[in-house]
PDB file of C-alpha atoms in Angstrom:
ATOM      1  CA  MET A  12       7.380 -12.806   9.118  1.00  0.00           C
ATOM      2  CA  LYS A  13       7.936 -12.187   5.429  1.00  0.00           C
ATOM      3  CA  LYS A  14      10.872  -9.962   4.531  1.00  0.00           C
ATOM      4  CA  TYR A  15      11.451 -10.743   0.856  1.00  0.00           C
ATOM      5  CA  ILE A  16       9.108 -10.769  -2.148  1.00  0.00           C
ATOM      6  CA  LEU A  17       9.933 -12.578  -5.384  1.00  0.00           C
ATOM      7  CA  PHE A  18       7.779 -11.454  -8.316  1.00  0.00           C
ATOM      8  CA  ASP A  19       7.021 -13.199 -11.545  1.00  0.00           C
ATOM      9  CA  ASN A  20       7.053 -10.685 -14.389  1.00  0.00           C
ATOM     10  CA  ASP A  21       4.709 -11.478 -17.270  1.00  0.00           C
ATOM     11  CA  GLY A  22       1.086 -11.174 -16.191  1.00  0.00           C
ATOM     12  CA  VAL A  23       2.030  -9.914 -12.726  1.00  0.00           C
ATOM     13  CA  LEU A  24       4.032  -6.708 -13.252  1.00  0.00           C
ATOM     14  CA  ILE A  25       3.275  -6.122 -16.944  1.00  0.00           C
ATOM     15  CA  GLU A  26       0.538  -7.511 -19.215  1.00  0.00           C
ATOM     16  CA  THR A  27       2.529  -9.375 -21.850  1.00  0.00           C
ATOM     17  CA  GLU A  28       1.358 -13.002 -21.877  1.00  0.00           C
ATOM     18  CA  MET A  29      -1.363 -12.519 -24.483  1.00  0.00           C
ATOM     19  CA  TRP A  30       1.105 -10.885 -26.843  1.00  0.00           C
ATOM     20  CA  TYR A  31       3.610 -13.729 -26.480  1.00  0.00           C
ATOM     21  CA  PHE A  32       0.812 -16.134 -27.382  1.00  0.00           C
ATOM     22  CA  GLU A  33      -0.222 -14.040 -30.377  1.00  0.00           C
ATOM     23  CA  ALA A  34       3.367 -13.832 -31.642  1.00  0.00           C
ATOM     24  CA  SER A  35       3.855 -17.590 -31.271  1.00  0.00           C
ATOM     25  CA  LYS A  36       0.520 -18.324 -32.930  1.00  0.00           C
ATOM     26  CA  ARG A  37       1.365 -16.100 -35.897  1.00  0.00           C
ATOM     27  CA  ALA A  38       4.800 -17.638 -36.449  1.00  0.00           C
ATOM     28  CA  LEU A  39       3.499 -21.214 -36.267  1.00  0.00           C
ATOM     29  CA  GLN A  40       0.788 -20.393 -38.785  1.00  0.00           C
ATOM     30  CA  GLU A  41       3.087 -18.565 -41.207  1.00  0.00           C
ATOM     31  CA  PHE A  42       5.971 -21.040 -41.169  1.00  0.00           C
ATOM     32  CA  PHE A  43       4.257 -24.403 -40.696  1.00  0.00           C
ATOM     33  CA  ASP A  44       0.533 -23.792 -41.334  1.00  0.00           C
ATOM     34  CA  LEU A  45      -0.169 -24.972 -37.784  1.00  0.00           C
ATOM     35  CA  GLU A  46      -2.939 -23.575 -35.591  1.00  0.00           C
ATOM     36  CA  LEU A  47      -2.009 -22.912 -31.977  1.00  0.00           C
ATOM     37  CA  THR A  48      -5.319 -22.775 -30.150  1.00  0.00           C
ATOM     38  CA  PHE A  49      -5.678 -20.914 -26.875  1.00  0.00           C
ATOM     39  CA  GLU A  50      -6.686 -24.122 -25.100  1.00  0.00           C
ATOM     40  CA  ARG A  51      -3.605 -26.000 -26.311  1.00  0.00           C
ATOM     41  CA  TYR A  52      -1.368 -23.074 -25.405  1.00  0.00           C
ATOM     42  CA  MET A  53      -2.764 -23.104 -21.861  1.00  0.00           C
ATOM     43  CA  GLU A  54      -1.858 -26.786 -21.562  1.00  0.00           C
ATOM     44  CA  ILE A  55       1.632 -26.184 -22.930  1.00  0.00           C
ATOM     45  CA  MET A  56       2.178 -23.169 -20.672  1.00  0.00           C
ATOM     46  CA  ALA A  57       1.056 -24.995 -17.528  1.00  0.00           C
ATOM     47  CA  LYS A  58       3.565 -27.766 -18.194  1.00  0.00           C
ATOM     48  CA  GLY A  59       6.445 -25.367 -18.835  1.00  0.00           C
ATOM     49  CA  GLN A  60       6.795 -26.548 -22.440  1.00  0.00           C
ATOM     50  CA  ARG A  61       7.483 -24.511 -25.583  1.00  0.00           C
ATOM     51  CA  ALA A  62       4.782 -23.558 -28.070  1.00  0.00           C
ATOM     52  CA  TRP A  63       6.956 -25.266 -30.668  1.00  0.00           C
ATOM     53  CA  VAL A  64       6.008 -28.669 -29.293  1.00  0.00           C
ATOM     54  CA  ILE A  65       3.130 -28.785 -31.791  1.00  0.00           C
ATOM     55  CA  ALA A  66       5.693 -28.506 -34.592  1.00  0.00           C
ATOM     56  CA  GLU A  67       7.987 -31.069 -33.013  1.00  0.00           C
ATOM     57  CA  GLU A  68       5.091 -33.512 -32.755  1.00  0.00           C
ATOM     58  CA  ILE A  69       4.784 -33.703 -36.535  1.00  0.00           C
ATOM     59  CA  GLY A  70       8.505 -34.036 -37.124  1.00  0.00           C
ATOM     60  CA  ILE A  71       9.525 -30.502 -38.053  1.00  0.00           C
ATOM     61  CA  ARG A  72      13.285 -30.153 -37.679  1.00  0.00           C
ATOM     62  CA  GLU A  73      14.863 -27.998 -34.987  1.00  0.00           C
ATOM     63  CA  GLU A  74      16.682 -25.962 -37.655  1.00  0.00           C
ATOM     64  CA  GLU A  75      13.341 -24.868 -39.104  1.00  0.00           C
ATOM     65  CA  ILE A  76      11.894 -24.165 -35.669  1.00  0.00           C
ATOM     66  CA  ILE A  77      14.850 -21.897 -34.838  1.00  0.00           C
ATOM     67  CA  VAL A  78      14.085 -19.721 -37.882  1.00  0.00           C
ATOM     68  CA  ALA A  79      10.408 -19.497 -36.934  1.00  0.00           C
ATOM     69  CA  ARG A  80      11.289 -18.726 -33.321  1.00  0.00           C
ATOM     70  CA  GLU A  81      13.467 -15.814 -34.385  1.00  0.00           C
ATOM     71  CA  LYS A  82      10.538 -14.362 -36.309  1.00  0.00           C
ATOM     72  CA  ARG A  83       8.270 -14.945 -33.298  1.00  0.00           C
ATOM     73  CA  ASP A  84      10.720 -12.951 -31.183  1.00  0.00           C
ATOM     74  CA  GLU A  85      10.497 -10.080 -33.668  1.00  0.00           C
ATOM     75  CA  TYR A  86       6.697 -10.109 -33.516  1.00  0.00           C
ATOM     76  CA  TYR A  87       6.749 -10.199 -29.710  1.00  0.00           C
ATOM     77  CA  GLN A  88       9.165  -7.308 -29.423  1.00  0.00           C
ATOM     78  CA  GLU A  89       6.974  -5.293 -31.766  1.00  0.00           C
ATOM     79  CA  HIS A  90       3.980  -5.970 -29.517  1.00  0.00           C
ATOM     80  CA  ILE A  91       5.680  -5.001 -26.258  1.00  0.00           C
ATOM     81  CA  GLN A  92       6.825  -1.724 -27.805  1.00  0.00           C
ATOM     82  CA  THR A  93       3.469  -0.753 -29.297  1.00  0.00           C
ATOM     83  CA  LYS A  94       0.746  -2.230 -27.045  1.00  0.00           C
ATOM     84  CA  ASP A  95      -0.435  -0.997 -23.658  1.00  0.00           C
ATOM     85  CA  ILE A  96       1.136  -3.535 -21.295  1.00  0.00           C
ATOM     86  CA  ALA A  97       0.878  -1.572 -18.039  1.00  0.00           C
ATOM     87  CA  ILE A  98      -1.043  -3.089 -15.114  1.00  0.00           C
ATOM     88  CA  GLU A  99      -2.965  -0.643 -12.949  1.00  0.00           C
ATOM     89  CA  GLY A 100      -1.628  -0.072  -9.460  1.00  0.00           C
ATOM     90  CA  VAL A 101       1.704  -1.860  -9.872  1.00  0.00           C
ATOM     91  CA  VAL A 102       4.084   1.082  -9.462  1.00  0.00           C
ATOM     92  CA  ASP A 103       2.173   2.656  -6.570  1.00  0.00           C
ATOM     93  CA  THR A 104       1.948  -0.672  -4.746  1.00  0.00           C
ATOM     94  CA  LEU A 105       5.645  -1.426  -5.248  1.00  0.00           C
ATOM     95  CA  LYS A 106       6.518   2.003  -3.891  1.00  0.00           C
ATOM     96  CA  GLU A 107       4.661   1.248  -0.662  1.00  0.00           C
ATOM     97  CA  LEU A 108       5.987  -2.302  -0.366  1.00  0.00           C
ATOM     98  CA  SER A 109       9.565  -1.115  -0.811  1.00  0.00           C
ATOM     99  CA  LYS A 110       9.331   0.580   2.596  1.00  0.00           C
ATOM    100  CA  ASN A 111       9.090  -2.776   4.377  1.00  0.00           C
ATOM    101  CA  TYR A 112      10.320  -5.486   2.004  1.00  0.00           C
ATOM    102  CA  LYS A 113      13.254  -6.297  -0.233  1.00  0.00           C
ATOM    103  CA  MET A 114      12.072  -7.353  -3.683  1.00  0.00           C
ATOM    104  CA  GLY A 115      13.321  -9.132  -6.767  1.00  0.00           C
ATOM    105  CA  ILE A 116      11.955 -10.302 -10.122  1.00  0.00           C
ATOM    106  CA  VAL A 117      12.239 -13.923 -11.268  1.00  0.00           C
ATOM    107  CA  THR A 118      11.129 -14.349 -14.871  1.00  0.00           C
ATOM    108  CA  THR A 119      11.359 -16.849 -17.711  1.00  0.00           C
ATOM    109  CA  SER A 120      11.714 -13.937 -20.134  1.00  0.00           C
ATOM    110  CA  ARG A 121      14.903 -13.410 -22.090  1.00  0.00           C
ATOM    111  CA  ARG A 122      16.967 -10.518 -20.768  1.00  0.00           C
ATOM    112  CA  VAL A 123      16.672  -8.608 -24.050  1.00  0.00           C
ATOM    113  CA  ASP A 124      12.865  -8.829 -24.018  1.00  0.00           C
ATOM    114  CA  PHE A 125      12.652  -7.959 -20.330  1.00  0.00           C
ATOM    115  CA  GLU A 126      14.713  -4.793 -20.722  1.00  0.00           C
ATOM    116  CA  LEU A 127      12.746  -3.728 -23.777  1.00  0.00           C
ATOM    117  CA  ALA A 128       9.412  -4.215 -22.013  1.00  0.00           C
ATOM    118  CA  HIS A 129      10.535  -2.378 -18.857  1.00  0.00           C
ATOM    119  CA  SER A 130      12.210   0.601 -20.471  1.00  0.00           C
ATOM    120  CA  GLY A 131      10.997   3.770 -18.743  1.00  0.00           C
ATOM    121  CA  ARG A 132       8.446   2.011 -16.513  1.00  0.00           C
ATOM    122  CA  GLY A 133      10.199   2.506 -13.169  1.00  0.00           C
ATOM    123  CA  ILE A 134       9.308  -0.963 -11.912  1.00  0.00           C
ATOM    124  CA  THR A 135      12.879  -2.219 -11.676  1.00  0.00           C
ATOM    125  CA  ASP A 136      13.810   0.815  -9.541  1.00  0.00           C
ATOM    126  CA  PHE A 137      12.226  -0.988  -6.587  1.00  0.00           C
ATOM    127  CA  MET A 138      14.046  -4.290  -7.170  1.00  0.00           C
ATOM    128  CA  ASP A 139      17.281  -5.608  -5.703  1.00  0.00           C
ATOM    129  CA  PHE A 140      17.798  -7.857  -8.724  1.00  0.00           C
ATOM    130  CA  VAL A 141      16.203  -9.337 -11.840  1.00  0.00           C
ATOM    131  CA  LEU A 142      16.713 -12.991 -12.757  1.00  0.00           C
ATOM    132  CA  CYS A 143      15.974 -13.859 -16.404  1.00  0.00           C
ATOM    133  CA  VAL A 144      15.923 -17.230 -18.147  1.00  0.00           C
ATOM    134  CA  GLU A 145      19.670 -17.042 -18.819  1.00  0.00           C
ATOM    135  CA  ASP A 146      20.441 -16.817 -15.090  1.00  0.00           C
ATOM    136  CA  TYR A 147      19.513 -20.293 -13.808  1.00  0.00           C
ATOM    137  CA  PRO A 148      19.924 -23.885 -15.058  1.00  0.00           C
ATOM    138  CA  ARG A 149      16.272 -24.988 -15.313  1.00  0.00           C
ATOM    139  CA  ALA A 150      13.221 -22.819 -15.945  1.00  0.00           C
ATOM    140  CA  LYS A 151       9.845 -22.898 -14.222  1.00  0.00           C
ATOM    141  CA  PRO A 152       8.125 -25.240 -13.219  1.00  0.00           C
ATOM    142  CA  HIS A 153      11.467 -26.399 -11.770  1.00  0.00           C
ATOM    143  CA  PRO A 154      12.383 -24.785  -8.422  1.00  0.00           C
ATOM    144  CA  ASP A 155      15.736 -23.428  -9.641  1.00  0.00           C
ATOM    145  CA  PRO A 156      14.627 -19.846 -10.483  1.00  0.00           C
ATOM    146  CA  TYR A 157      13.094 -19.153  -7.079  1.00  0.00           C
ATOM    147  CA  LEU A 158      15.801 -20.968  -5.153  1.00  0.00           C
ATOM    148  CA  LYS A 159      18.338 -18.739  -6.917  1.00  0.00           C
ATOM    149  CA  GLY A 160      16.346 -15.657  -5.911  1.00  0.00           C
ATOM    150  CA  MET A 161      16.196 -16.787  -2.300  1.00  0.00           C
ATOM    151  CA  GLU A 162      19.942 -17.426  -2.383  1.00  0.00           C
ATOM    152  CA  LEU A 163      20.656 -13.914  -3.666  1.00  0.00           C
ATOM    153  CA  PHE A 164      18.690 -12.479  -0.755  1.00  0.00           C
ATOM    154  CA  GLY A 165      20.464 -14.769   1.715  1.00  0.00           C
ATOM    155  CA  ALA A 166      16.994 -15.586   2.993  1.00  0.00           C
ATOM    156  CA  THR A 167      15.198 -18.600   4.399  1.00  0.00           C
ATOM    157  CA  LYS A 168      12.132 -20.063   2.706  1.00  0.00           C
ATOM    158  CA  GLU A 169       9.994 -18.889   5.599  1.00  0.00           C
ATOM    159  CA  GLU A 170      11.115 -15.281   5.056  1.00  0.00           C
ATOM    160  CA  CYS A 171      10.186 -15.287   1.343  1.00  0.00           C
ATOM    161  CA  ILE A 172       6.921 -15.112  -0.534  1.00  0.00           C
ATOM    162  CA  ILE A 173       6.312 -15.411  -4.281  1.00  0.00           C
ATOM    163  CA  VAL A 174       3.772 -13.569  -6.433  1.00  0.00           C
ATOM    164  CA  GLU A 175       2.654 -15.461  -9.544  1.00  0.00           C
ATOM    165  CA  ASP A 176      -0.206 -15.693 -12.024  1.00  0.00           C
ATOM    166  CA  SER A 177       0.318 -19.046 -13.781  1.00  0.00           C
ATOM    167  CA  LYS A 178       0.273 -22.756 -12.976  1.00  0.00           C
ATOM    168  CA  ARG A 179       3.844 -23.085 -14.221  1.00  0.00           C
ATOM    169  CA  GLY A 180       5.009 -20.372 -11.838  1.00  0.00           C
ATOM    170  CA  LEU A 181       2.987 -21.756  -8.956  1.00  0.00           C
ATOM    171  CA  SER A 182       4.526 -25.191  -9.530  1.00  0.00           C
ATOM    172  CA  SER A 183       7.988 -23.613  -9.402  1.00  0.00           C
ATOM    173  CA  ALA A 184       7.131 -22.001  -6.056  1.00  0.00           C
ATOM    174  CA  VAL A 185       5.656 -25.225  -4.664  1.00  0.00           C
ATOM    175  CA  ASN A 186       8.688 -27.209  -5.823  1.00  0.00           C
ATOM    176  CA  ALA A 187      10.899 -24.676  -4.041  1.00  0.00           C
ATOM    177  CA  CYS A 188       8.726 -25.017  -0.895  1.00  0.00           C
ATOM    178  CA  ILE A 189       8.059 -21.263  -0.779  1.00  0.00           C
ATOM    179  CA  GLU A 190       4.604 -19.795  -0.130  1.00  0.00           C
ATOM    180  CA  CYS A 191       2.959 -18.320  -3.216  1.00  0.00           C
ATOM    181  CA  ILE A 192       0.327 -15.653  -3.805  1.00  0.00           C
ATOM    182  CA  ILE A 193      -1.644 -15.945  -7.042  1.00  0.00           C
ATOM    183  CA  VAL A 194      -2.850 -12.661  -8.495  1.00  0.00           C
ATOM    184  CA  HIS A 195      -5.813 -13.031 -10.853  1.00  0.00           C
ATOM    185  CA  ASN A 196      -5.107 -12.691 -14.551  1.00  0.00           C
ATOM    186  CA  GLU A 197      -7.814 -13.222 -17.175  1.00  0.00           C
ATOM    187  CA  PHE A 198      -5.291 -14.911 -19.469  1.00  0.00           C
ATOM    188  CA  THR A 199      -4.491 -17.694 -16.978  1.00  0.00           C
ATOM    189  CA  LYS A 200      -7.812 -17.912 -15.139  1.00  0.00           C
ATOM    190  CA  THR A 201      -8.398 -21.516 -16.276  1.00  0.00           C
ATOM    191  CA  HIS A 202      -5.211 -22.774 -14.561  1.00  0.00           C
ATOM    192  CA  ASP A 203      -5.371 -24.965 -11.462  1.00  0.00           C
ATOM    193  CA  PHE A 204      -4.319 -22.815  -8.505  1.00  0.00           C
ATOM    194  CA  SER A 205      -5.414 -25.173  -5.740  1.00  0.00           C
ATOM    195  CA  ASP A 206      -1.847 -25.301  -4.373  1.00  0.00           C
ATOM    196  CA  ALA A 207      -1.628 -21.535  -3.890  1.00  0.00           C
ATOM    197  CA  SER A 208      -1.106 -20.235  -0.349  1.00  0.00           C
ATOM    198  CA  TYR A 209      -3.167 -17.098  -1.051  1.00  0.00           C
ATOM    199  CA  LYS A 210      -5.124 -15.546  -3.914  1.00  0.00           C
ATOM    200  CA  ILE A 211      -5.906 -11.917  -4.712  1.00  0.00           C
ATOM    201  CA  ASN A 212      -8.020 -10.333  -7.439  1.00  0.00           C
ATOM    202  CA  LYS A 213      -5.654  -7.502  -8.341  1.00  0.00           C
ATOM    203  CA  PHE A 214      -2.096  -6.412  -7.674  1.00  0.00           C
ATOM    204  CA  SER A 215      -3.098  -3.454  -5.511  1.00  0.00           C
ATOM    205  CA  GLU A 216      -4.510  -5.895  -2.913  1.00  0.00           C
ATOM    206  CA  LEU A 217      -1.030  -7.245  -2.253  1.00  0.00           C
ATOM    207  CA  GLN A 218      -0.047  -4.757   0.434  1.00  0.00           C
ATOM    208  CA  GLU A 219      -3.140  -5.458   2.547  1.00  0.00           C
ATOM    209  CA  LEU A 220      -2.626  -9.221   2.282  1.00  0.00           C
ATOM    210  CA  LEU A 221       1.025  -9.059   3.283  1.00  0.00           C
ATOM    211  CA  GLY A 222       0.143  -6.784   6.171  1.00  0.00           C
ATOM    212  CA  SER A 223      -2.277  -9.391   7.464  1.00  0.00           C
ATOM    213  CA  LEU A 224       0.520 -11.989   7.559  1.00  0.00           C
ATOM    214  CA  GLU A 225       2.722 -10.012   9.952  1.00  0.00           C
TER     215      GLU A 225
END
């Protein structure tokens, strides 16, 4: 029986992945005159690489990439403060799930971006903890983030379930040997989710699915 839910953040709880892509694309174009196509970004994302790999491939120095990355972060923060990033049904579903499960968020977002995006949303009110990229040694697709979440709960792998929307996140769950639910997201719909334990079309279907596993 599942007792603990570990949620990915971007694309699962809030709709931010497109805006991170747009910010990265803009910075790469402005600083290095490089085009980051959606198809290439999907490949990079699935592997857990950085968008900056296309700059590294042509020999651009890390010092220059750092400057461009700082500007990308500015663009991204502007997006998450001005765009509609809410996902329908998330808060209501979390409220119901909180009656029967303990929950945490495991994200590759920086803490500063996470807090900015979640300000006033009420989502974190239902969580026991939030793990950001600064809180574990290796990011997704490595198992470290989800193993750390399981450790904080003091749970077994059998008691946990993960909710993700990307191949990178699913790989992290599989590498941690924890069952994973993929929730459909248009942004990541081309990813290979054949290793997923379960799939749902929208977040609000999560409660019914979990109920069927009891």
